[in-house]
PDB file of C-alpha atoms in Angstrom:
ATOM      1  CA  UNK A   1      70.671  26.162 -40.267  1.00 77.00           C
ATOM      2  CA  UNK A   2      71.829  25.162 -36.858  1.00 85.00           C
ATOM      3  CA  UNK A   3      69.946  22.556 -35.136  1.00 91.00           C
ATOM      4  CA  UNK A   4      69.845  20.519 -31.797  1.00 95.00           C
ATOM      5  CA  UNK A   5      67.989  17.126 -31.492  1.00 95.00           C
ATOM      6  CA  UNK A   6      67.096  15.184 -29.000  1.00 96.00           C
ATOM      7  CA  UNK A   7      65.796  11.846 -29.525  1.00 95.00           C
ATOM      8  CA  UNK A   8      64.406  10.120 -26.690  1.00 96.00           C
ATOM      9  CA  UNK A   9      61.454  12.309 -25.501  1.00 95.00           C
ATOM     10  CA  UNK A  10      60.975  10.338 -21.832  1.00 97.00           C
ATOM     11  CA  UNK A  11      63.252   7.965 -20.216  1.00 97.00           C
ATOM     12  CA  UNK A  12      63.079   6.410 -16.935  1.00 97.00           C
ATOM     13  CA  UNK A  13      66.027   4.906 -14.782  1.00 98.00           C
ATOM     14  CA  UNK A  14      66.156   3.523 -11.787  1.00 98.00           C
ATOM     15  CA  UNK A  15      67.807   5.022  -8.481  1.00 98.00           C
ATOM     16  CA  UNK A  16      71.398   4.546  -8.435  1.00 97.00           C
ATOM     17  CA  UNK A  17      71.722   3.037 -11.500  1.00 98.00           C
ATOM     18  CA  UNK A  18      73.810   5.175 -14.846  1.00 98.00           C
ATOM     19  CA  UNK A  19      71.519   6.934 -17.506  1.00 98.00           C
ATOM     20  CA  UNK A  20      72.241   8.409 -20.765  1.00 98.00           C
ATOM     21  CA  UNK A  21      70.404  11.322 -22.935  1.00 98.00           C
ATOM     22  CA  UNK A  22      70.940  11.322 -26.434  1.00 98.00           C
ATOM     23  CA  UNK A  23      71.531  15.214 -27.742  1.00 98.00           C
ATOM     24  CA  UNK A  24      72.727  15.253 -31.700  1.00 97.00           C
ATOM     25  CA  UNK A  25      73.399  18.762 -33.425  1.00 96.00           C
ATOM     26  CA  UNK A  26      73.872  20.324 -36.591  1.00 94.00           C
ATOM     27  CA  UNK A  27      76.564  23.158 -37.579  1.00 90.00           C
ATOM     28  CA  UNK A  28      78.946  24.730 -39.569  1.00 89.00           C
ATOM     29  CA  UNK A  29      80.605  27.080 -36.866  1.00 87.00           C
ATOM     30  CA  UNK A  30      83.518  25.792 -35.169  1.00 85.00           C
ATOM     31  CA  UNK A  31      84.000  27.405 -32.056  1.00 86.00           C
ATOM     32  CA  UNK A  32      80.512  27.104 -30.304  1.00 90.00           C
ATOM     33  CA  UNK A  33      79.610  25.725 -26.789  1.00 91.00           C
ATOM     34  CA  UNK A  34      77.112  23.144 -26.114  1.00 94.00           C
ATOM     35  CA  UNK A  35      74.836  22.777 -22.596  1.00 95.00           C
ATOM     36  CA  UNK A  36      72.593  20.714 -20.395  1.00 97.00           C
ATOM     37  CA  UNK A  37      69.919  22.526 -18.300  1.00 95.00           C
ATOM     38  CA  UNK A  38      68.008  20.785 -16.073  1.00 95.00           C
ATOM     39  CA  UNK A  39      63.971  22.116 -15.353  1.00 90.00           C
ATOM     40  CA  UNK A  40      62.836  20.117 -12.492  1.00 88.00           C
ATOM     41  CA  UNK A  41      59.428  20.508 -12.008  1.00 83.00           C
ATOM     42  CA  UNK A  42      57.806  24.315 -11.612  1.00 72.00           C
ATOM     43  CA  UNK A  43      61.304  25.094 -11.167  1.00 75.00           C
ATOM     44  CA  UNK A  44      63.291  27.346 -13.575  1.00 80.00           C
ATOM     45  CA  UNK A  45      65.866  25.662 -15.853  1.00 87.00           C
ATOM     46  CA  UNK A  46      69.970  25.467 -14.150  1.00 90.00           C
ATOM     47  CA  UNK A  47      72.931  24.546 -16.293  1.00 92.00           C
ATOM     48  CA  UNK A  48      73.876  21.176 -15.584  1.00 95.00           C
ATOM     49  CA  UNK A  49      77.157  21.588 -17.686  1.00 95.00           C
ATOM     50  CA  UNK A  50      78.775  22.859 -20.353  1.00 94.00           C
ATOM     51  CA  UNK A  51      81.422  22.077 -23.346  1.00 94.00           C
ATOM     52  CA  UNK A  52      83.654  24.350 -25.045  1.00 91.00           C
ATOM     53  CA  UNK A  53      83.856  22.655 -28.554  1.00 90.00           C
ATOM     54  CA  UNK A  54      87.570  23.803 -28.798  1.00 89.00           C
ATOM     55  CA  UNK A  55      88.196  21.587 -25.823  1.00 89.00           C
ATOM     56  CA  UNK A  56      89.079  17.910 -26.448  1.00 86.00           C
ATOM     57  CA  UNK A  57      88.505  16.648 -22.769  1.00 92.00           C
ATOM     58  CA  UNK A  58      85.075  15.856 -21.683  1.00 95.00           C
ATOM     59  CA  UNK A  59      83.408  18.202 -18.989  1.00 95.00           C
ATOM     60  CA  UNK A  60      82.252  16.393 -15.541  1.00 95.00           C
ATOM     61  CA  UNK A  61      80.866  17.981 -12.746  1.00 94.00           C
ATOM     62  CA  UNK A  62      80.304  15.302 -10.129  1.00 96.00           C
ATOM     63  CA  UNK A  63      77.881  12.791 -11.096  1.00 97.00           C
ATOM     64  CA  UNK A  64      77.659  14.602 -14.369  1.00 97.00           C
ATOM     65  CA  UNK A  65      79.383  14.276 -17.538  1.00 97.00           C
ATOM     66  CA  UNK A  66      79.251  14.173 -20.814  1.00 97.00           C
ATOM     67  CA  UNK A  67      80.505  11.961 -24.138  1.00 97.00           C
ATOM     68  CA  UNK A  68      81.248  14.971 -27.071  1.00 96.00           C
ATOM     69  CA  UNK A  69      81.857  13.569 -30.056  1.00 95.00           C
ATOM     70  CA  UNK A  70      82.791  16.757 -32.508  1.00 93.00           C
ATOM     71  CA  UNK A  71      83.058  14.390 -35.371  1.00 93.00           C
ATOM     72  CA  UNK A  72      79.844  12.706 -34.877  1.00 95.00           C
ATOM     73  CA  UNK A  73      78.040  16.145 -33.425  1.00 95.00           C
ATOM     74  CA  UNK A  74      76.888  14.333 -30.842  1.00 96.00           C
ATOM     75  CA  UNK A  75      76.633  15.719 -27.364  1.00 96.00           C
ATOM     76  CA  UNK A  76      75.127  13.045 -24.949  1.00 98.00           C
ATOM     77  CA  UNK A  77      75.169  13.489 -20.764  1.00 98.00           C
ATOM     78  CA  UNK A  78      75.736  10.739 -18.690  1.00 98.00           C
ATOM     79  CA  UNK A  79      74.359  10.864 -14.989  1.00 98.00           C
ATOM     80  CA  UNK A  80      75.786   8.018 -12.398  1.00 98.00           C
ATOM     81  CA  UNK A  81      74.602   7.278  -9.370  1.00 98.00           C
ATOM     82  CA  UNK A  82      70.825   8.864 -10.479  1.00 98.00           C
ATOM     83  CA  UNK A  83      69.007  10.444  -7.693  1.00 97.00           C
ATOM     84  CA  UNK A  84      65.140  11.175  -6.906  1.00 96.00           C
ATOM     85  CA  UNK A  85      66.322  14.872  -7.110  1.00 95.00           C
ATOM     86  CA  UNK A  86      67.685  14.183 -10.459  1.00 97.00           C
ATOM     87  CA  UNK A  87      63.936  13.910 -11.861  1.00 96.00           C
ATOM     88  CA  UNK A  88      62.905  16.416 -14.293  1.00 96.00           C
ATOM     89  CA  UNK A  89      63.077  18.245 -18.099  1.00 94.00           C
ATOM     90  CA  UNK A  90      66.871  17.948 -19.788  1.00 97.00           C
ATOM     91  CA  UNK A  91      67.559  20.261 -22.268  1.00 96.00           C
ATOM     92  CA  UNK A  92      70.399  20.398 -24.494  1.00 97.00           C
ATOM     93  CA  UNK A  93      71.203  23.559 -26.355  1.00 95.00           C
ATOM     94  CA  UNK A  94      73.843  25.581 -28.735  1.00 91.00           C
ATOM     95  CA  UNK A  95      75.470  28.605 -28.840  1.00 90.00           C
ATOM     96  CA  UNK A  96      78.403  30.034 -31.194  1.00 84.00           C
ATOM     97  CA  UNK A  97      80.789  32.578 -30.698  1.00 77.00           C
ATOM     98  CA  UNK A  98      79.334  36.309 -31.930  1.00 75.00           C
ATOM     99  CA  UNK A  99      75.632  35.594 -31.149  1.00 80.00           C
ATOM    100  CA  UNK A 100      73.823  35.612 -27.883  1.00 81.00           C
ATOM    101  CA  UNK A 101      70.873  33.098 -28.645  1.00 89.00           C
ATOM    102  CA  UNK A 102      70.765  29.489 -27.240  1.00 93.00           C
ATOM    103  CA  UNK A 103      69.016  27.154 -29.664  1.00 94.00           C
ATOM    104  CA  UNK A 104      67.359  24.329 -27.914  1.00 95.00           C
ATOM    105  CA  UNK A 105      66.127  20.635 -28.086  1.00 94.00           C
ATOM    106  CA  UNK A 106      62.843  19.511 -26.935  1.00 92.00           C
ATOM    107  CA  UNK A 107      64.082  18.371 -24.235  1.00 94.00           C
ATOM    108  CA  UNK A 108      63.861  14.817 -22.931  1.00 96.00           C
ATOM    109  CA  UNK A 109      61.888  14.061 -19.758  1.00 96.00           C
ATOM    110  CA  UNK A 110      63.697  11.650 -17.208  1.00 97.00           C
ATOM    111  CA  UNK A 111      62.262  10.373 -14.321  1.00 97.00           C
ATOM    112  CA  UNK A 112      63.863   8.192 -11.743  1.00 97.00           C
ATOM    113  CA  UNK A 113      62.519   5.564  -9.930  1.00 97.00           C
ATOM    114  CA  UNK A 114      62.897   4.342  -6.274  1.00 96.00           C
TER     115      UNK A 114
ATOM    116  CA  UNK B   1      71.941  31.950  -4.544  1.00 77.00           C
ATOM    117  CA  UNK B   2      70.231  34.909  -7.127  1.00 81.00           C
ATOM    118  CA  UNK B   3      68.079  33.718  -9.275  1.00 90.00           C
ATOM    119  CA  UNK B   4      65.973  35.349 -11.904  1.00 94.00           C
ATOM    120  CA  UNK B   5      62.271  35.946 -10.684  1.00 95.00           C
ATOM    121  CA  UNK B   6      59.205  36.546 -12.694  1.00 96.00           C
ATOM    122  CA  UNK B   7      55.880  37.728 -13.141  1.00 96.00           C
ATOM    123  CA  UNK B   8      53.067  36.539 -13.079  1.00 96.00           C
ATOM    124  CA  UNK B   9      53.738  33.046 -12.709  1.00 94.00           C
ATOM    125  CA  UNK B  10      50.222  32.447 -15.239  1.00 96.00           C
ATOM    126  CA  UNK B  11      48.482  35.127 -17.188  1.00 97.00           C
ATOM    127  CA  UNK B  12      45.465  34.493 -19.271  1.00 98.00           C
ATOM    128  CA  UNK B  13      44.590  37.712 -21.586  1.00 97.00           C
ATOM    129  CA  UNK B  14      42.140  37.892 -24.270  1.00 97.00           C
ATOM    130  CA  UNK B  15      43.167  38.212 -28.002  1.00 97.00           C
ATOM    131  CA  UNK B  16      44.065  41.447 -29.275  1.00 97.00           C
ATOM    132  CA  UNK B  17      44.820  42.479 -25.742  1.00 98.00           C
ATOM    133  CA  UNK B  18      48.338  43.829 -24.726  1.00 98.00           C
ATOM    134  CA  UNK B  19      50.314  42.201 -22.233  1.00 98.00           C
ATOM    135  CA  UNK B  20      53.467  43.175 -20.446  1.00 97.00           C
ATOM    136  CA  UNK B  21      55.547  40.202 -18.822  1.00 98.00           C
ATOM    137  CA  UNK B  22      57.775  41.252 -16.070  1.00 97.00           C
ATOM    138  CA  UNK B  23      61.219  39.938 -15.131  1.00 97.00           C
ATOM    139  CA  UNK B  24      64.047  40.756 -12.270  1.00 97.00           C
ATOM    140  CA  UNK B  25      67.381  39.782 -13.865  1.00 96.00           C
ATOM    141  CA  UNK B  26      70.370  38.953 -11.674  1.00 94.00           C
ATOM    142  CA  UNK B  27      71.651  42.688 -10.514  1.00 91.00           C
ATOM    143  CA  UNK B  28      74.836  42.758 -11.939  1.00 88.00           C
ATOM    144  CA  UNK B  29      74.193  40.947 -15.303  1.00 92.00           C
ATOM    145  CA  UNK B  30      74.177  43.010 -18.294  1.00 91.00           C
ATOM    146  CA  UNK B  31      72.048  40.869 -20.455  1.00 92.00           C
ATOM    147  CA  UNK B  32      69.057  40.341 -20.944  1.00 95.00           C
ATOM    148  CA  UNK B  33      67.070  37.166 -22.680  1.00 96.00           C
ATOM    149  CA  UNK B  34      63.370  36.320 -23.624  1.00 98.00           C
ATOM    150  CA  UNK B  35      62.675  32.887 -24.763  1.00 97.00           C
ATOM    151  CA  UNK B  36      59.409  31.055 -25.619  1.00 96.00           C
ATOM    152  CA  UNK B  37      58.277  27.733 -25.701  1.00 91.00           C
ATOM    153  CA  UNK B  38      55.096  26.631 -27.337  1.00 92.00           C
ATOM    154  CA  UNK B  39      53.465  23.627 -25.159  1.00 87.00           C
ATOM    155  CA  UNK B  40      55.262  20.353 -26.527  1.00 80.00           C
ATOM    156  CA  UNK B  41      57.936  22.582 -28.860  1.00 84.00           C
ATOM    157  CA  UNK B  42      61.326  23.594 -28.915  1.00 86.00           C
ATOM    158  CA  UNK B  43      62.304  26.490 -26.673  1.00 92.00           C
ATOM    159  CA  UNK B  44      62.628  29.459 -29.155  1.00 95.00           C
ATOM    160  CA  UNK B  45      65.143  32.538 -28.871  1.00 95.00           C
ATOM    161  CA  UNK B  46      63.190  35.849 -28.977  1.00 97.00           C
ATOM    162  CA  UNK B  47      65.052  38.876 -28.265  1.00 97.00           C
ATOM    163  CA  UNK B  48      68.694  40.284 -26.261  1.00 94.00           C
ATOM    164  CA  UNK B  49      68.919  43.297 -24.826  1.00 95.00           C
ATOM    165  CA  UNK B  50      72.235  45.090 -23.513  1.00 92.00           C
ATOM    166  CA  UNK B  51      72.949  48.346 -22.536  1.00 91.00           C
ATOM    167  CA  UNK B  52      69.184  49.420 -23.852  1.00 92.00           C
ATOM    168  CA  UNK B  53      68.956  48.273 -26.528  1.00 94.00           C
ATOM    169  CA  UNK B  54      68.407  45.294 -28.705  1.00 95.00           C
ATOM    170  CA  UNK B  55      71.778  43.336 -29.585  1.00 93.00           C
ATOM    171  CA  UNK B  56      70.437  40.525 -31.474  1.00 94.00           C
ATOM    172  CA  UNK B  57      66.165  39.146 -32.534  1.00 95.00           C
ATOM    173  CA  UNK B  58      64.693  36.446 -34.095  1.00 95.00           C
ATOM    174  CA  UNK B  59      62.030  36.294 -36.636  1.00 95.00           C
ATOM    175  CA  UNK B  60      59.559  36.050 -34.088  1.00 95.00           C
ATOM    176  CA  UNK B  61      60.134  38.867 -32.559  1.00 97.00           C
ATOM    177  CA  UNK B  62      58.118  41.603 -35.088  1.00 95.00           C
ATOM    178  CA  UNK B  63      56.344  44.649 -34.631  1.00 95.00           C
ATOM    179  CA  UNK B  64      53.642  42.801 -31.738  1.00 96.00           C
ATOM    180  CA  UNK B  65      56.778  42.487 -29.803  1.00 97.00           C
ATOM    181  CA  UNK B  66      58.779  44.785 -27.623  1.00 98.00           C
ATOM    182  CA  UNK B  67      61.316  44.962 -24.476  1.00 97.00           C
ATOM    183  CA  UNK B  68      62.547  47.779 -22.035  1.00 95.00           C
ATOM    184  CA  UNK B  69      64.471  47.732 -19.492  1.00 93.00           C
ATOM    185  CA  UNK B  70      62.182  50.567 -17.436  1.00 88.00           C
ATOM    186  CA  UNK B  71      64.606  51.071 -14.152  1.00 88.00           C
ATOM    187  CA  UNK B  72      67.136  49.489 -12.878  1.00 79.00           C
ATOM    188  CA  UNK B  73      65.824  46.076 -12.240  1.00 88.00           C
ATOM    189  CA  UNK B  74      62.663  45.151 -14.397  1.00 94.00           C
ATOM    190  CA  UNK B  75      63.039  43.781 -17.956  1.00 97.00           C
ATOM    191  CA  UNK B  76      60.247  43.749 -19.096  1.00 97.00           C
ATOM    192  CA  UNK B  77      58.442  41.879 -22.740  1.00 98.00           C
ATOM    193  CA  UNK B  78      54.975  43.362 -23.950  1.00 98.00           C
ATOM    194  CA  UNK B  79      53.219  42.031 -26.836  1.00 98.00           C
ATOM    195  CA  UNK B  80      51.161  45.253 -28.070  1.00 96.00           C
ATOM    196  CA  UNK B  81      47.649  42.706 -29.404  1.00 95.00           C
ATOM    197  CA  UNK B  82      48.043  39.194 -28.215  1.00 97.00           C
ATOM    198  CA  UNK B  83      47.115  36.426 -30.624  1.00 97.00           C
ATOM    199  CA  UNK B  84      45.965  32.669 -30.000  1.00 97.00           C
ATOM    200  CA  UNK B  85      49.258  31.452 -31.081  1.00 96.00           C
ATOM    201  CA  UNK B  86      51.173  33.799 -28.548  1.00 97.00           C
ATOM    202  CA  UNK B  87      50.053  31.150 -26.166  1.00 97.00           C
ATOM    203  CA  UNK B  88      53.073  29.693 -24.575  1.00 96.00           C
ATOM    204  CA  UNK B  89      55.779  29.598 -21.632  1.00 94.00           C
ATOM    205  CA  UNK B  90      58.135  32.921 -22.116  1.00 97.00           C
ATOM    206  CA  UNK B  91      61.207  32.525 -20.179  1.00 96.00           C
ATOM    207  CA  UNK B  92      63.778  35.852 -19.395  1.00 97.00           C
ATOM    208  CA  UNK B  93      67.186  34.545 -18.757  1.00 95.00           C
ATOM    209  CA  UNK B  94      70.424  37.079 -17.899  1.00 94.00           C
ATOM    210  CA  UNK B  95      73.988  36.449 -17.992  1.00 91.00           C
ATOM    211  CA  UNK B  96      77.134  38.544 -16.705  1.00 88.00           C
ATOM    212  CA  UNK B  97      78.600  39.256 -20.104  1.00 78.00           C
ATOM    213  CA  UNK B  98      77.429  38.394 -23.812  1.00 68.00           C
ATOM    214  CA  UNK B  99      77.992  35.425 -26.157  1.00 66.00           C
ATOM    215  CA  UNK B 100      78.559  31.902 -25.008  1.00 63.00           C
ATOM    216  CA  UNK B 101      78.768  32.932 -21.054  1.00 74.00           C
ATOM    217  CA  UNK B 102      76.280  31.333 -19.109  1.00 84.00           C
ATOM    218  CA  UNK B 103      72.467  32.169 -19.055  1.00 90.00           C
ATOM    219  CA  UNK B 104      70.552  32.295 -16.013  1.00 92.00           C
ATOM    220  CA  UNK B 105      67.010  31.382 -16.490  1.00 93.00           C
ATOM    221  CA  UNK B 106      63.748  32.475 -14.874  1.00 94.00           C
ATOM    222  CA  UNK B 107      61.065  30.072 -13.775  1.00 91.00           C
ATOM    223  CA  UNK B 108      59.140  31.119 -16.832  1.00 94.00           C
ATOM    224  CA  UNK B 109      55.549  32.998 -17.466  1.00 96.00           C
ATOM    225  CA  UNK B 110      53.118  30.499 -19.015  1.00 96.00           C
ATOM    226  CA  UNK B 111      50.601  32.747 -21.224  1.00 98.00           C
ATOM    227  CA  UNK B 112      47.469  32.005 -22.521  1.00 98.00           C
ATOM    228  CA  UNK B 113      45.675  33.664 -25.298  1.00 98.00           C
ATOM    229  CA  UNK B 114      41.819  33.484 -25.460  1.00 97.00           C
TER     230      UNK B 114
END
């Protein structure tokens, strides 16, 4: 069975400082794509970014990015710089190649601090 | 920026009731998502839905559970005689094309069962 897992249910960081959420998954596919979505709150969920798991490099999209460790299955995001904005739900989630569901974490609740 | 709108924002129904959650996809995406999320669980596939009819379903989604795409905009989810553990956030999401291309999610229905 797939599975996505994410460890740290709440984390808090302080503005402009780095912060790290932990996202650990289980497969046997091998050509599958991995996600962050972002719920801030009352607000719907918007991809953050996203990993090919063919793809060797690590995606970044500005003061996003991620560590992918295919070995390890271990999908982490990194976000510098951390903003007020940047508060809210983080969800990591799965898909493979020939099916059209996500499957999810629980998410890890990050709030920054001023 | 188009975004995926729902509706209502909260319903509360009795059990055994029928409900019908509502949902405006992102006009030219061709697929269609429902997701739930029980309050402090995973979010859970439910149910595609492309060119009218049902591509792929998890076990959740049995006979208490159906989707239509009534016109040209609505997607709609009705569950025929609500139960207490219906109660949860149901997201719609839509994406352009099928498998592993991005989903676009709604700001979710939050449904409770009484």
């Amino acid at each position: 069975a797939q599975t996505v897992t994410q460890s740290q249910p709440e984390m808090s960081v302080q503005e402009a400082e780095t912060v790290t959420l932990s996202c650990t998954y289980d497969t046997s596919e091998s050509n599958y794509y991995l996600f962050w979505y972002k719920q801030p709150p009352s607000r719907q969920m918007i991809l953050v970014i996203r990993q090919e798991a063919y793809k060797q490099q690590n995606a970044t999209e500005n003061r996003f990015s991620v560590n992918f460790q295919k070995a390890a299955k271990s999908f982490s995001l990194k976000i510098s710089d951390s903003q007020l904005g940047d508060t809210a739900m983080y969800f990591c989630a799965f898909g493979t190649s020939g099916t059209y569901k996500y499957i999810f974490g629980t998410g890890t609740r990050l709030k920054v601090l001023a | 920026e188009p975004e995926v709108t729902q509706t209502p924002s909260h319903q509360v129904t009795q059990m055994g009731q029928e409900v019908i959650l509502r949902c405006v996809p992102i006009s030219n995406h061709l697929y269609f998502y429902w997701y739930r999320q029980i309050l402090g669980q995973k979010v859970e596939f439910l149910v595609s839905f492309y060119n009218n009819e049902i591509s792929e379903k998890s076990e959740i989604f049995d006979d208490q559970f159906s989707v239509e795409r009534p016109d040209g905009s609505n997607f709609t989810l009705k569950i025929r005689s609500t139960k207490l553990e219906d109660s949860a956030m149901y997201f719609c999401a839509s994406s352009a094309t099928g498998t592993n291309y991005e989903q676009y999610f709604g700001p979710g229905t939050r449904l409770t069962v009484t």
